[in-house]
Amino acid sequence: MVLGASGNLGSEVLSRLADQDVRIRCLVRRPIALPPGAELVIGSLTEPAQLRAALNGVDRIFLIWPLLDSTAAARALEEIALTTARVVYLSSTAIDDALPRQSDPIAQVHADLEALLSRFRLKAVVLRSDTLASNARGWRSQLRISDLVAGPRAAATAVVDERDVAAAAVAILLSDGDSSQPNTPYLLTGPEILSRADQLAQLGSVLDRKLRFQLLDAESARAQLLADGRPQQLVEALIEAATNRPDSTLLTDDLSQLTGRAARTFRAWALDHAAEFS
């Protein structure tokens, strides 16, 4: 079962599983287009009865938690724990295991989910992903009218292509036995640390445009993010992350271990998605 199949990453997981000889079920809140043979179930991860029905016969789950708080997660994972399913959970490299509380709500909800997976003793493999390249799609509305993207500070990270993260998830879902590292999540990063300005420079090079990033203060950034169409709760979490999350120096080869190939660069992602910004 793929949870989050309508999103940037979940859809990539779904398309890769569709190329394999496996049965696929997707639990979604509203109808979406699916590959031939995939089963669509309308329901919610946060409604125990709907989740219980969707879990019937499922032995492997790709899990993305869709909310910015973990209040309903215990009940959902309790339902999953009643099955024998292996779980691949998408978490975040923003988690700092040394902190009792994380830097922002986005990192905190991932830490909460990891703790719950352990509490319910689920057969889980945790993939801590760095910033997804597909987040750049959030700039499209601004880039349609100018060469400037204005927003809050964002920590520099090793931006990772969502297609690589999907490939790693599918490799684990389709593997035999336990693919997890002992007591350790996989840390999935791209090949280079990039700031938001670095990403825009690379995207601009692909588009033959001189793209620039303008740093906004918190109030101005809040207004811009809302104007870009992001939900209020997500906007507040992004502002808190901008204020508190430090730059990253993390670079790993966990992706190549799982997929057998080097991680794609952000420039490669930009080349493959350039038409989306025209």
PDB file of C-alpha atoms in Angstrom:
ATOM      1  CA  MET A   1       0.000   0.000   0.000  1.00  0.00           C
ATOM      2  CA  VAL A   2       1.202   3.481  -0.900  1.00  0.00           C
ATOM      3  CA  LEU A   3       0.155   6.278   1.441  1.00  0.00           C
ATOM      4  CA  GLY A   4       0.682   9.758   0.024  1.00  0.00           C
ATOM      5  CA  ALA A   5       0.305   8.565  -3.561  1.00  0.00           C
ATOM      6  CA  SER A   6      -0.980  11.933  -4.773  1.00  0.00           C
ATOM      7  CA  GLY A   7       2.155  13.839  -3.700  1.00  0.00           C
ATOM      8  CA  ASN A   8       5.449  14.538  -5.433  1.00  0.00           C
ATOM      9  CA  LEU A   9       7.230  11.606  -3.803  1.00  0.00           C
ATOM     10  CA  GLY A  10       4.362   9.178  -3.340  1.00  0.00           C
ATOM     11  CA  SER A  11       3.499   9.392  -7.037  1.00  0.00           C
ATOM     12  CA  GLU A  12       7.095   8.489  -7.901  1.00  0.00           C
ATOM     13  CA  VAL A  13       6.937   5.464  -5.583  1.00  0.00           C
ATOM     14  CA  LEU A  14       3.641   4.442  -7.175  1.00  0.00           C
ATOM     15  CA  SER A  15       4.953   4.673 -10.738  1.00  0.00           C
ATOM     16  CA  ARG A  16       7.993   2.542  -9.905  1.00  0.00           C
ATOM     17  CA  LEU A  17       5.927  -0.126  -8.163  1.00  0.00           C
ATOM     18  CA  ALA A  18       3.610  -0.209 -11.189  1.00  0.00           C
ATOM     19  CA  ASP A  19       6.550  -1.416 -13.272  1.00  0.00           C
ATOM     20  CA  GLN A  20       6.918  -4.453 -11.009  1.00  0.00           C
ATOM     21  CA  ASP A  21       4.808  -7.586 -10.759  1.00  0.00           C
ATOM     22  CA  VAL A  22       3.149  -6.592  -7.482  1.00  0.00           C
ATOM     23  CA  ARG A  23      -0.364  -5.701  -6.377  1.00  0.00           C
ATOM     24  CA  ILE A  24      -0.696  -2.047  -5.372  1.00  0.00           C
ATOM     25  CA  ARG A  25      -3.306  -0.316  -3.238  1.00  0.00           C
ATOM     26  CA  CYS A  26      -3.500   3.440  -2.607  1.00  0.00           C
ATOM     27  CA  LEU A  27      -5.426   5.019   0.258  1.00  0.00           C
ATOM     28  CA  VAL A  28      -6.297   8.599  -0.704  1.00  0.00           C
ATOM     29  CA  ARG A  29      -8.833  11.201   0.374  1.00  0.00           C
ATOM     30  CA  ARG A  30     -10.050  11.899  -3.166  1.00  0.00           C
ATOM     31  CA  PRO A  31      -9.819  10.083  -6.530  1.00  0.00           C
ATOM     32  CA  ILE A  32      -6.544  10.281  -8.458  1.00  0.00           C
ATOM     33  CA  ALA A  33      -5.326   8.722 -11.692  1.00  0.00           C
ATOM     34  CA  LEU A  34      -3.613   5.397 -11.073  1.00  0.00           C
ATOM     35  CA  PRO A  35      -1.493   3.064 -13.192  1.00  0.00           C
ATOM     36  CA  PRO A  36      -3.360   0.088 -14.682  1.00  0.00           C
ATOM     37  CA  GLY A  37      -4.057  -2.593 -12.093  1.00  0.00           C
ATOM     38  CA  ALA A  38      -3.540  -0.402  -9.029  1.00  0.00           C
ATOM     39  CA  GLU A  39      -6.419  -0.370  -6.546  1.00  0.00           C
ATOM     40  CA  LEU A  40      -7.861   2.917  -5.308  1.00  0.00           C
ATOM     41  CA  VAL A  41      -9.391   3.140  -1.829  1.00  0.00           C
ATOM     42  CA  ILE A  42     -11.005   6.420  -0.784  1.00  0.00           C
ATOM     43  CA  GLY A  43     -10.451   7.097   2.890  1.00  0.00           C
ATOM     44  CA  SER A  44      -8.210   8.671   5.487  1.00  0.00           C
ATOM     45  CA  LEU A  45      -5.138   7.502   7.335  1.00  0.00           C
ATOM     46  CA  THR A  46      -6.538   9.266  10.407  1.00  0.00           C
ATOM     47  CA  GLU A  47      -9.853   7.372  10.396  1.00  0.00           C
ATOM     48  CA  PRO A  48      -9.151   4.008  12.079  1.00  0.00           C
ATOM     49  CA  ALA A  49     -12.066   2.104  10.527  1.00  0.00           C
ATOM     50  CA  GLN A  50     -11.193   3.286   7.008  1.00  0.00           C
ATOM     51  CA  LEU A  51      -7.521   2.481   7.539  1.00  0.00           C
ATOM     52  CA  ARG A  52      -8.347  -0.955   8.963  1.00  0.00           C
ATOM     53  CA  ALA A  53     -10.389  -1.868   5.907  1.00  0.00           C
ATOM     54  CA  ALA A  54      -7.681  -0.614   3.545  1.00  0.00           C
ATOM     55  CA  LEU A  55      -5.009  -2.663   5.342  1.00  0.00           C
ATOM     56  CA  ASN A  56      -6.741  -5.983   4.651  1.00  0.00           C
ATOM     57  CA  GLY A  57      -4.243  -8.214   2.842  1.00  0.00           C
ATOM     58  CA  VAL A  58      -1.475  -5.598   2.772  1.00  0.00           C
ATOM     59  CA  ASP A  59       2.024  -6.844   3.633  1.00  0.00           C
ATOM     60  CA  ARG A  60       4.182  -3.798   2.799  1.00  0.00           C
ATOM     61  CA  ILE A  61       3.454  -0.106   3.325  1.00  0.00           C
ATOM     62  CA  PHE A  62       5.071   3.099   2.127  1.00  0.00           C
ATOM     63  CA  LEU A  63       4.121   5.650   4.778  1.00  0.00           C
ATOM     64  CA  ILE A  64       4.129   9.422   4.512  1.00  0.00           C
ATOM     65  CA  TRP A  65       2.489  11.141   7.493  1.00  0.00           C
ATOM     66  CA  PRO A  66       0.317  13.910   5.990  1.00  0.00           C
ATOM     67  CA  LEU A  67      -0.139  16.195   9.018  1.00  0.00           C
ATOM     68  CA  LEU A  68       2.053  18.709  10.842  1.00  0.00           C
ATOM     69  CA  ASP A  69       1.229  17.176  14.209  1.00  0.00           C
ATOM     70  CA  SER A  70       1.346  13.594  15.411  1.00  0.00           C
ATOM     71  CA  THR A  71      -1.827  13.558  17.517  1.00  0.00           C
ATOM     72  CA  ALA A  72      -3.628  11.002  15.349  1.00  0.00           C
ATOM     73  CA  ALA A  73      -0.536   8.983  14.510  1.00  0.00           C
ATOM     74  CA  ALA A  74      -0.657   6.641  17.516  1.00  0.00           C
ATOM     75  CA  ARG A  75      -4.101   5.361  16.562  1.00  0.00           C
ATOM     76  CA  ALA A  76      -3.056   4.904  12.926  1.00  0.00           C
ATOM     77  CA  LEU A  77       0.112   3.023  13.812  1.00  0.00           C
ATOM     78  CA  GLU A  78      -1.831   0.909  16.295  1.00  0.00           C
ATOM     79  CA  GLU A  79      -3.970  -0.278  13.367  1.00  0.00           C
ATOM     80  CA  ILE A  80      -0.881  -0.939  11.238  1.00  0.00           C
ATOM     81  CA  ALA A  81       0.715  -2.862  14.125  1.00  0.00           C
ATOM     82  CA  LEU A  82      -2.173  -5.341  14.013  1.00  0.00           C
ATOM     83  CA  THR A  83      -0.917  -6.455  10.588  1.00  0.00           C
ATOM     84  CA  THR A  84       2.362  -8.172   9.727  1.00  0.00           C
ATOM     85  CA  ALA A  85       3.209  -5.470   7.213  1.00  0.00           C
ATOM     86  CA  ARG A  86       6.681  -4.067   6.763  1.00  0.00           C
ATOM     87  CA  VAL A  87       6.664  -0.256   6.859  1.00  0.00           C
ATOM     88  CA  VAL A  88       8.964   2.090   4.971  1.00  0.00           C
ATOM     89  CA  TYR A  89       8.558   5.491   6.610  1.00  0.00           C
ATOM     90  CA  LEU A  90       9.649   8.752   5.002  1.00  0.00           C
ATOM     91  CA  SER A  91      11.281  10.898   7.676  1.00  0.00           C
ATOM     92  CA  SER A  92      13.647  13.883   7.589  1.00  0.00           C
ATOM     93  CA  THR A  93      17.378  14.509   7.963  1.00  0.00           C
ATOM     94  CA  ALA A  94      16.384  17.662   9.886  1.00  0.00           C
ATOM     95  CA  ILE A  95      15.981  15.476  12.990  1.00  0.00           C
ATOM     96  CA  ASP A  96      18.724  16.000  15.562  1.00  0.00           C
ATOM     97  CA  ASP A  97      18.788  12.909  17.769  1.00  0.00           C
ATOM     98  CA  ALA A  98      20.661  14.828  20.470  1.00  0.00           C
ATOM     99  CA  LEU A  99      17.776  17.259  21.049  1.00  0.00           C
ATOM    100  CA  PRO A 100      14.821  16.548  23.379  1.00  0.00           C
ATOM    101  CA  ARG A 101      12.691  18.810  21.144  1.00  0.00           C
ATOM    102  CA  GLN A 102      13.360  19.445  17.484  1.00  0.00           C
ATOM    103  CA  SER A 103      14.035  22.816  15.866  1.00  0.00           C
ATOM    104  CA  ASP A 104      10.607  23.190  14.246  1.00  0.00           C
ATOM    105  CA  PRO A 105       7.218  21.428  13.850  1.00  0.00           C
ATOM    106  CA  ILE A 106       8.226  19.665  10.630  1.00  0.00           C
ATOM    107  CA  ALA A 107      11.239  17.992  12.218  1.00  0.00           C
ATOM    108  CA  GLN A 108       9.288  17.329  15.423  1.00  0.00           C
ATOM    109  CA  VAL A 109       6.464  15.423  13.770  1.00  0.00           C
ATOM    110  CA  HIS A 110       8.990  13.165  12.034  1.00  0.00           C
ATOM    111  CA  ALA A 111      10.752  12.528  15.350  1.00  0.00           C
ATOM    112  CA  ASP A 112       7.387  11.737  16.962  1.00  0.00           C
ATOM    113  CA  LEU A 113       6.529   9.252  14.215  1.00  0.00           C
ATOM    114  CA  GLU A 114       9.877   7.513  14.497  1.00  0.00           C
ATOM    115  CA  ALA A 115       9.332   7.166  18.258  1.00  0.00           C
ATOM    116  CA  LEU A 116       5.865   5.704  17.674  1.00  0.00           C
ATOM    117  CA  LEU A 117       7.180   3.211  15.133  1.00  0.00           C
ATOM    118  CA  SER A 118       9.591   1.996  17.813  1.00  0.00           C
ATOM    119  CA  ARG A 119       6.928   2.027  20.519  1.00  0.00           C
ATOM    120  CA  PHE A 120       4.609  -0.216  18.517  1.00  0.00           C
ATOM    121  CA  ARG A 121       7.553  -2.431  17.480  1.00  0.00           C
ATOM    122  CA  LEU A 122       6.640  -2.205  13.835  1.00  0.00           C
ATOM    123  CA  LYS A 123       8.858  -3.827  11.233  1.00  0.00           C
ATOM    124  CA  ALA A 124       9.921  -0.440   9.968  1.00  0.00           C
ATOM    125  CA  VAL A 125      12.695   0.949   7.821  1.00  0.00           C
ATOM    126  CA  VAL A 126      13.148   4.696   8.240  1.00  0.00           C
ATOM    127  CA  LEU A 127      14.326   6.820   5.332  1.00  0.00           C
ATOM    128  CA  ARG A 128      15.412  10.246   6.517  1.00  0.00           C
ATOM    129  CA  SER A 129      15.319  12.359   3.383  1.00  0.00           C
ATOM    130  CA  ASP A 130      16.997  15.702   2.878  1.00  0.00           C
ATOM    131  CA  THR A 131      15.186  18.592   1.150  1.00  0.00           C
ATOM    132  CA  LEU A 132      13.409  17.283  -1.949  1.00  0.00           C
ATOM    133  CA  ALA A 133      14.250  18.902  -5.269  1.00  0.00           C
ATOM    134  CA  SER A 134      10.520  18.961  -6.080  1.00  0.00           C
ATOM    135  CA  ASN A 135      10.065  21.653  -3.403  1.00  0.00           C
ATOM    136  CA  ALA A 136      11.314  24.028  -6.112  1.00  0.00           C
ATOM    137  CA  ARG A 137       7.878  23.701  -7.705  1.00  0.00           C
ATOM    138  CA  GLY A 138       6.698  26.074  -4.996  1.00  0.00           C
ATOM    139  CA  TRP A 139       8.535  28.869  -6.819  1.00  0.00           C
ATOM    140  CA  ARG A 140       6.591  28.540 -10.059  1.00  0.00           C
ATOM    141  CA  SER A 141       3.991  31.190  -9.304  1.00  0.00           C
ATOM    142  CA  GLN A 142       6.675  33.809  -8.637  1.00  0.00           C
ATOM    143  CA  LEU A 143       8.809  32.773 -11.604  1.00  0.00           C
ATOM    144  CA  ARG A 144       5.872  33.196 -13.959  1.00  0.00           C
ATOM    145  CA  ILE A 145       5.979  36.953 -13.369  1.00  0.00           C
ATOM    146  CA  SER A 146       9.664  37.727 -12.704  1.00  0.00           C
ATOM    147  CA  ASP A 147      13.167  36.297 -12.261  1.00  0.00           C
ATOM    148  CA  LEU A 148      12.978  36.839  -8.511  1.00  0.00           C
ATOM    149  CA  VAL A 149      11.938  34.390  -5.804  1.00  0.00           C
ATOM    150  CA  ALA A 150      11.290  36.060  -2.453  1.00  0.00           C
ATOM    151  CA  GLY A 151      10.957  34.038   0.726  1.00  0.00           C
ATOM    152  CA  PRO A 152      12.242  33.215   4.204  1.00  0.00           C
ATOM    153  CA  ARG A 153      15.698  31.954   4.969  1.00  0.00           C
ATOM    154  CA  ALA A 154      16.099  28.248   4.301  1.00  0.00           C
ATOM    155  CA  ALA A 155      18.897  26.109   5.675  1.00  0.00           C
ATOM    156  CA  ALA A 156      21.414  24.975   3.094  1.00  0.00           C
ATOM    157  CA  THR A 157      21.104  21.203   2.591  1.00  0.00           C
ATOM    158  CA  ALA A 158      22.129  18.421   0.233  1.00  0.00           C
ATOM    159  CA  VAL A 159      19.010  18.686  -1.938  1.00  0.00           C
ATOM    160  CA  VAL A 160      17.896  15.236  -3.079  1.00  0.00           C
ATOM    161  CA  ASP A 161      15.923  14.216  -6.161  1.00  0.00           C
ATOM    162  CA  GLU A 162      12.569  12.715  -5.169  1.00  0.00           C
ATOM    163  CA  ARG A 163      13.029  10.085  -7.897  1.00  0.00           C
ATOM    164  CA  ASP A 164      16.119   8.799  -6.070  1.00  0.00           C
ATOM    165  CA  VAL A 165      14.272   8.691  -2.750  1.00  0.00           C
ATOM    166  CA  ALA A 166      11.429   6.802  -4.444  1.00  0.00           C
ATOM    167  CA  ALA A 167      13.872   4.329  -5.950  1.00  0.00           C
ATOM    168  CA  ALA A 168      15.376   3.693  -2.508  1.00  0.00           C
ATOM    169  CA  ALA A 169      11.940   3.180  -0.971  1.00  0.00           C
ATOM    170  CA  VAL A 170      10.903   0.737  -3.685  1.00  0.00           C
ATOM    171  CA  ALA A 171      14.176  -1.190  -3.353  1.00  0.00           C
ATOM    172  CA  ILE A 172      13.351  -1.800   0.320  1.00  0.00           C
ATOM    173  CA  LEU A 173       9.660  -2.527  -0.288  1.00  0.00           C
ATOM    174  CA  LEU A 174      10.530  -5.197  -2.848  1.00  0.00           C
ATOM    175  CA  SER A 175      13.468  -6.702  -0.982  1.00  0.00           C
ATOM    176  CA  ASP A 176      13.344  -9.987   0.894  1.00  0.00           C
ATOM    177  CA  GLY A 177      13.932  -9.876   4.619  1.00  0.00           C
ATOM    178  CA  ASP A 178      15.015  -6.921   6.746  1.00  0.00           C
ATOM    179  CA  SER A 179      16.860  -4.237   4.782  1.00  0.00           C
ATOM    180  CA  SER A 180      17.371  -1.814   7.660  1.00  0.00           C
ATOM    181  CA  GLN A 181      20.679  -0.767   9.114  1.00  0.00           C
ATOM    182  CA  PRO A 182      21.131  -1.841  12.763  1.00  0.00           C
ATOM    183  CA  ASN A 183      19.337   0.731  14.965  1.00  0.00           C
ATOM    184  CA  THR A 184      19.963   3.418  12.360  1.00  0.00           C
ATOM    185  CA  PRO A 185      17.823   5.110   9.710  1.00  0.00           C
ATOM    186  CA  TYR A 186      19.059   5.617   6.191  1.00  0.00           C
ATOM    187  CA  LEU A 187      20.118   9.212   5.546  1.00  0.00           C
ATOM    188  CA  LEU A 188      19.295  10.138   1.959  1.00  0.00           C
ATOM    189  CA  THR A 189      21.078  13.176   0.542  1.00  0.00           C
ATOM    190  CA  GLY A 190      21.940  14.649  -2.807  1.00  0.00           C
ATOM    191  CA  PRO A 191      25.579  15.053  -3.878  1.00  0.00           C
ATOM    192  CA  GLU A 192      26.114  18.724  -2.906  1.00  0.00           C
ATOM    193  CA  ILE A 193      25.084  21.252  -0.269  1.00  0.00           C
ATOM    194  CA  LEU A 194      22.942  23.981  -1.820  1.00  0.00           C
ATOM    195  CA  SER A 195      21.389  27.172  -0.518  1.00  0.00           C
ATOM    196  CA  ARG A 196      18.164  28.468  -2.011  1.00  0.00           C
ATOM    197  CA  ALA A 197      20.215  30.983  -4.023  1.00  0.00           C
ATOM    198  CA  ASP A 198      22.400  28.111  -5.324  1.00  0.00           C
ATOM    199  CA  GLN A 199      19.324  26.203  -6.496  1.00  0.00           C
ATOM    200  CA  LEU A 200      17.921  29.230  -8.260  1.00  0.00           C
ATOM    201  CA  ALA A 201      21.252  29.885  -9.972  1.00  0.00           C
ATOM    202  CA  GLN A 202      21.324  26.311 -11.288  1.00  0.00           C
ATOM    203  CA  LEU A 203      17.690  26.422 -12.345  1.00  0.00           C
ATOM    204  CA  GLY A 204      18.296  29.763 -14.027  1.00  0.00           C
ATOM    205  CA  SER A 205      21.258  28.354 -15.921  1.00  0.00           C
ATOM    206  CA  VAL A 206      19.016  25.605 -17.297  1.00  0.00           C
ATOM    207  CA  LEU A 207      16.241  28.066 -18.186  1.00  0.00           C
ATOM    208  CA  ASP A 208      18.687  30.675 -19.559  1.00  0.00           C
ATOM    209  CA  ARG A 209      17.401  33.189 -17.016  1.00  0.00           C
ATOM    210  CA  LYS A 210      19.187  35.122 -14.266  1.00  0.00           C
ATOM    211  CA  LEU A 211      17.144  33.939 -11.333  1.00  0.00           C
ATOM    212  CA  ARG A 212      17.705  35.507  -7.932  1.00  0.00           C
ATOM    213  CA  PHE A 213      16.624  34.914  -4.355  1.00  0.00           C
ATOM    214  CA  GLN A 214      15.459  37.761  -2.110  1.00  0.00           C
ATOM    215  CA  LEU A 215      15.535  37.105   1.633  1.00  0.00           C
ATOM    216  CA  LEU A 216      12.412  38.349   3.414  1.00  0.00           C
ATOM    217  CA  ASP A 217      11.831  39.045   7.090  1.00  0.00           C
ATOM    218  CA  ALA A 218       9.387  36.760   8.897  1.00  0.00           C
ATOM    219  CA  GLU A 219       6.259  38.857   8.361  1.00  0.00           C
ATOM    220  CA  SER A 220       6.971  39.533   4.702  1.00  0.00           C
ATOM    221  CA  ALA A 221       7.860  35.876   4.165  1.00  0.00           C
ATOM    222  CA  ARG A 222       4.603  34.783   5.803  1.00  0.00           C
ATOM    223  CA  ALA A 223       2.609  36.988   3.415  1.00  0.00           C
ATOM    224  CA  GLN A 224       4.540  35.709   0.397  1.00  0.00           C
ATOM    225  CA  LEU A 225       4.124  32.043   1.313  1.00  0.00           C
ATOM    226  CA  LEU A 226       0.391  32.520   1.786  1.00  0.00           C
ATOM    227  CA  ALA A 227       0.220  34.313  -1.558  1.00  0.00           C
ATOM    228  CA  ASP A 228       2.017  31.326  -3.126  1.00  0.00           C
ATOM    229  CA  GLY A 229      -0.919  29.175  -2.006  1.00  0.00           C
ATOM    230  CA  ARG A 230       0.590  27.334   0.938  1.00  0.00           C
ATOM    231  CA  PRO A 231      -1.708  26.421   3.871  1.00  0.00           C
ATOM    232  CA  GLN A 232      -1.518  28.563   7.017  1.00  0.00           C
ATOM    233  CA  GLN A 233      -0.244  25.754   9.268  1.00  0.00           C
ATOM    234  CA  LEU A 234       2.518  24.864   6.814  1.00  0.00           C
ATOM    235  CA  VAL A 235       3.476  28.531   6.466  1.00  0.00           C
ATOM    236  CA  GLU A 236       3.905  28.877  10.241  1.00  0.00           C
ATOM    237  CA  ALA A 237       6.019  25.707  10.343  1.00  0.00           C
ATOM    238  CA  LEU A 238       8.207  26.971   7.481  1.00  0.00           C
ATOM    239  CA  ILE A 239       8.729  30.313   9.244  1.00  0.00           C
ATOM    240  CA  GLU A 240       9.770  28.496  12.421  1.00  0.00           C
ATOM    241  CA  ALA A 241      12.134  26.263  10.444  1.00  0.00           C
ATOM    242  CA  ALA A 242      13.606  29.340   8.749  1.00  0.00           C
ATOM    243  CA  THR A 243      14.273  30.881  12.143  1.00  0.00           C
ATOM    244  CA  ASN A 244      15.646  27.855  13.976  1.00  0.00           C
ATOM    245  CA  ARG A 245      16.975  25.225  11.574  1.00  0.00           C
ATOM    246  CA  PRO A 246      20.767  25.352  11.036  1.00  0.00           C
ATOM    247  CA  ASP A 247      22.561  24.815   7.748  1.00  0.00           C
ATOM    248  CA  SER A 248      23.461  21.185   7.090  1.00  0.00           C
ATOM    249  CA  THR A 249      26.814  19.658   6.219  1.00  0.00           C
ATOM    250  CA  LEU A 250      25.429  16.141   5.851  1.00  0.00           C
ATOM    251  CA  LEU A 251      26.465  14.144   2.771  1.00  0.00           C
ATOM    252  CA  THR A 252      26.054  10.358   2.642  1.00  0.00           C
ATOM    253  CA  ASP A 253      26.212   7.496   0.165  1.00  0.00           C
ATOM    254  CA  ASP A 254      23.148   5.719   1.589  1.00  0.00           C
ATOM    255  CA  LEU A 255      21.217   6.312  -1.642  1.00  0.00           C
ATOM    256  CA  SER A 256      23.838   4.584  -3.755  1.00  0.00           C
ATOM    257  CA  GLN A 257      23.908   1.674  -1.297  1.00  0.00           C
ATOM    258  CA  LEU A 258      20.162   1.185  -1.741  1.00  0.00           C
ATOM    259  CA  THR A 259      19.779   1.922  -5.451  1.00  0.00           C
ATOM    260  CA  GLY A 260      23.161   0.978  -6.912  1.00  0.00           C
ATOM    261  CA  ARG A 261      23.579   4.379  -8.583  1.00  0.00           C
ATOM    262  CA  ALA A 262      24.886   7.800  -7.636  1.00  0.00           C
ATOM    263  CA  ALA A 263      22.427  10.434  -6.444  1.00  0.00           C
ATOM    264  CA  ARG A 264      21.260  12.859  -9.130  1.00  0.00           C
ATOM    265  CA  THR A 265      22.280  16.498  -8.943  1.00  0.00           C
ATOM    266  CA  PHE A 266      19.777  19.324  -8.584  1.00  0.00           C
ATOM    267  CA  ARG A 267      20.871  20.530 -12.029  1.00  0.00           C
ATOM    268  CA  ALA A 268      19.832  17.149 -13.467  1.00  0.00           C
ATOM    269  CA  TRP A 269      16.432  17.567 -11.821  1.00  0.00           C
ATOM    270  CA  ALA A 270      16.138  21.085 -13.264  1.00  0.00           C
ATOM    271  CA  LEU A 271      16.984  19.852 -16.759  1.00  0.00           C
ATOM    272  CA  ASP A 272      14.327  17.144 -16.564  1.00  0.00           C
ATOM    273  CA  HIS A 273      11.662  19.534 -15.199  1.00  0.00           C
ATOM    274  CA  ALA A 274      12.495  22.732 -17.061  1.00  0.00           C
ATOM    275  CA  ALA A 275       9.198  22.697 -18.956  1.00  0.00           C
ATOM    276  CA  GLU A 276       7.308  23.114 -15.678  1.00  0.00           C
ATOM    277  CA  PHE A 277       8.851  26.577 -15.249  1.00  0.00           C
ATOM    278  CA  SER A 278       8.181  27.916 -18.736  1.00  0.00           C
TER     279      SER A 278
END
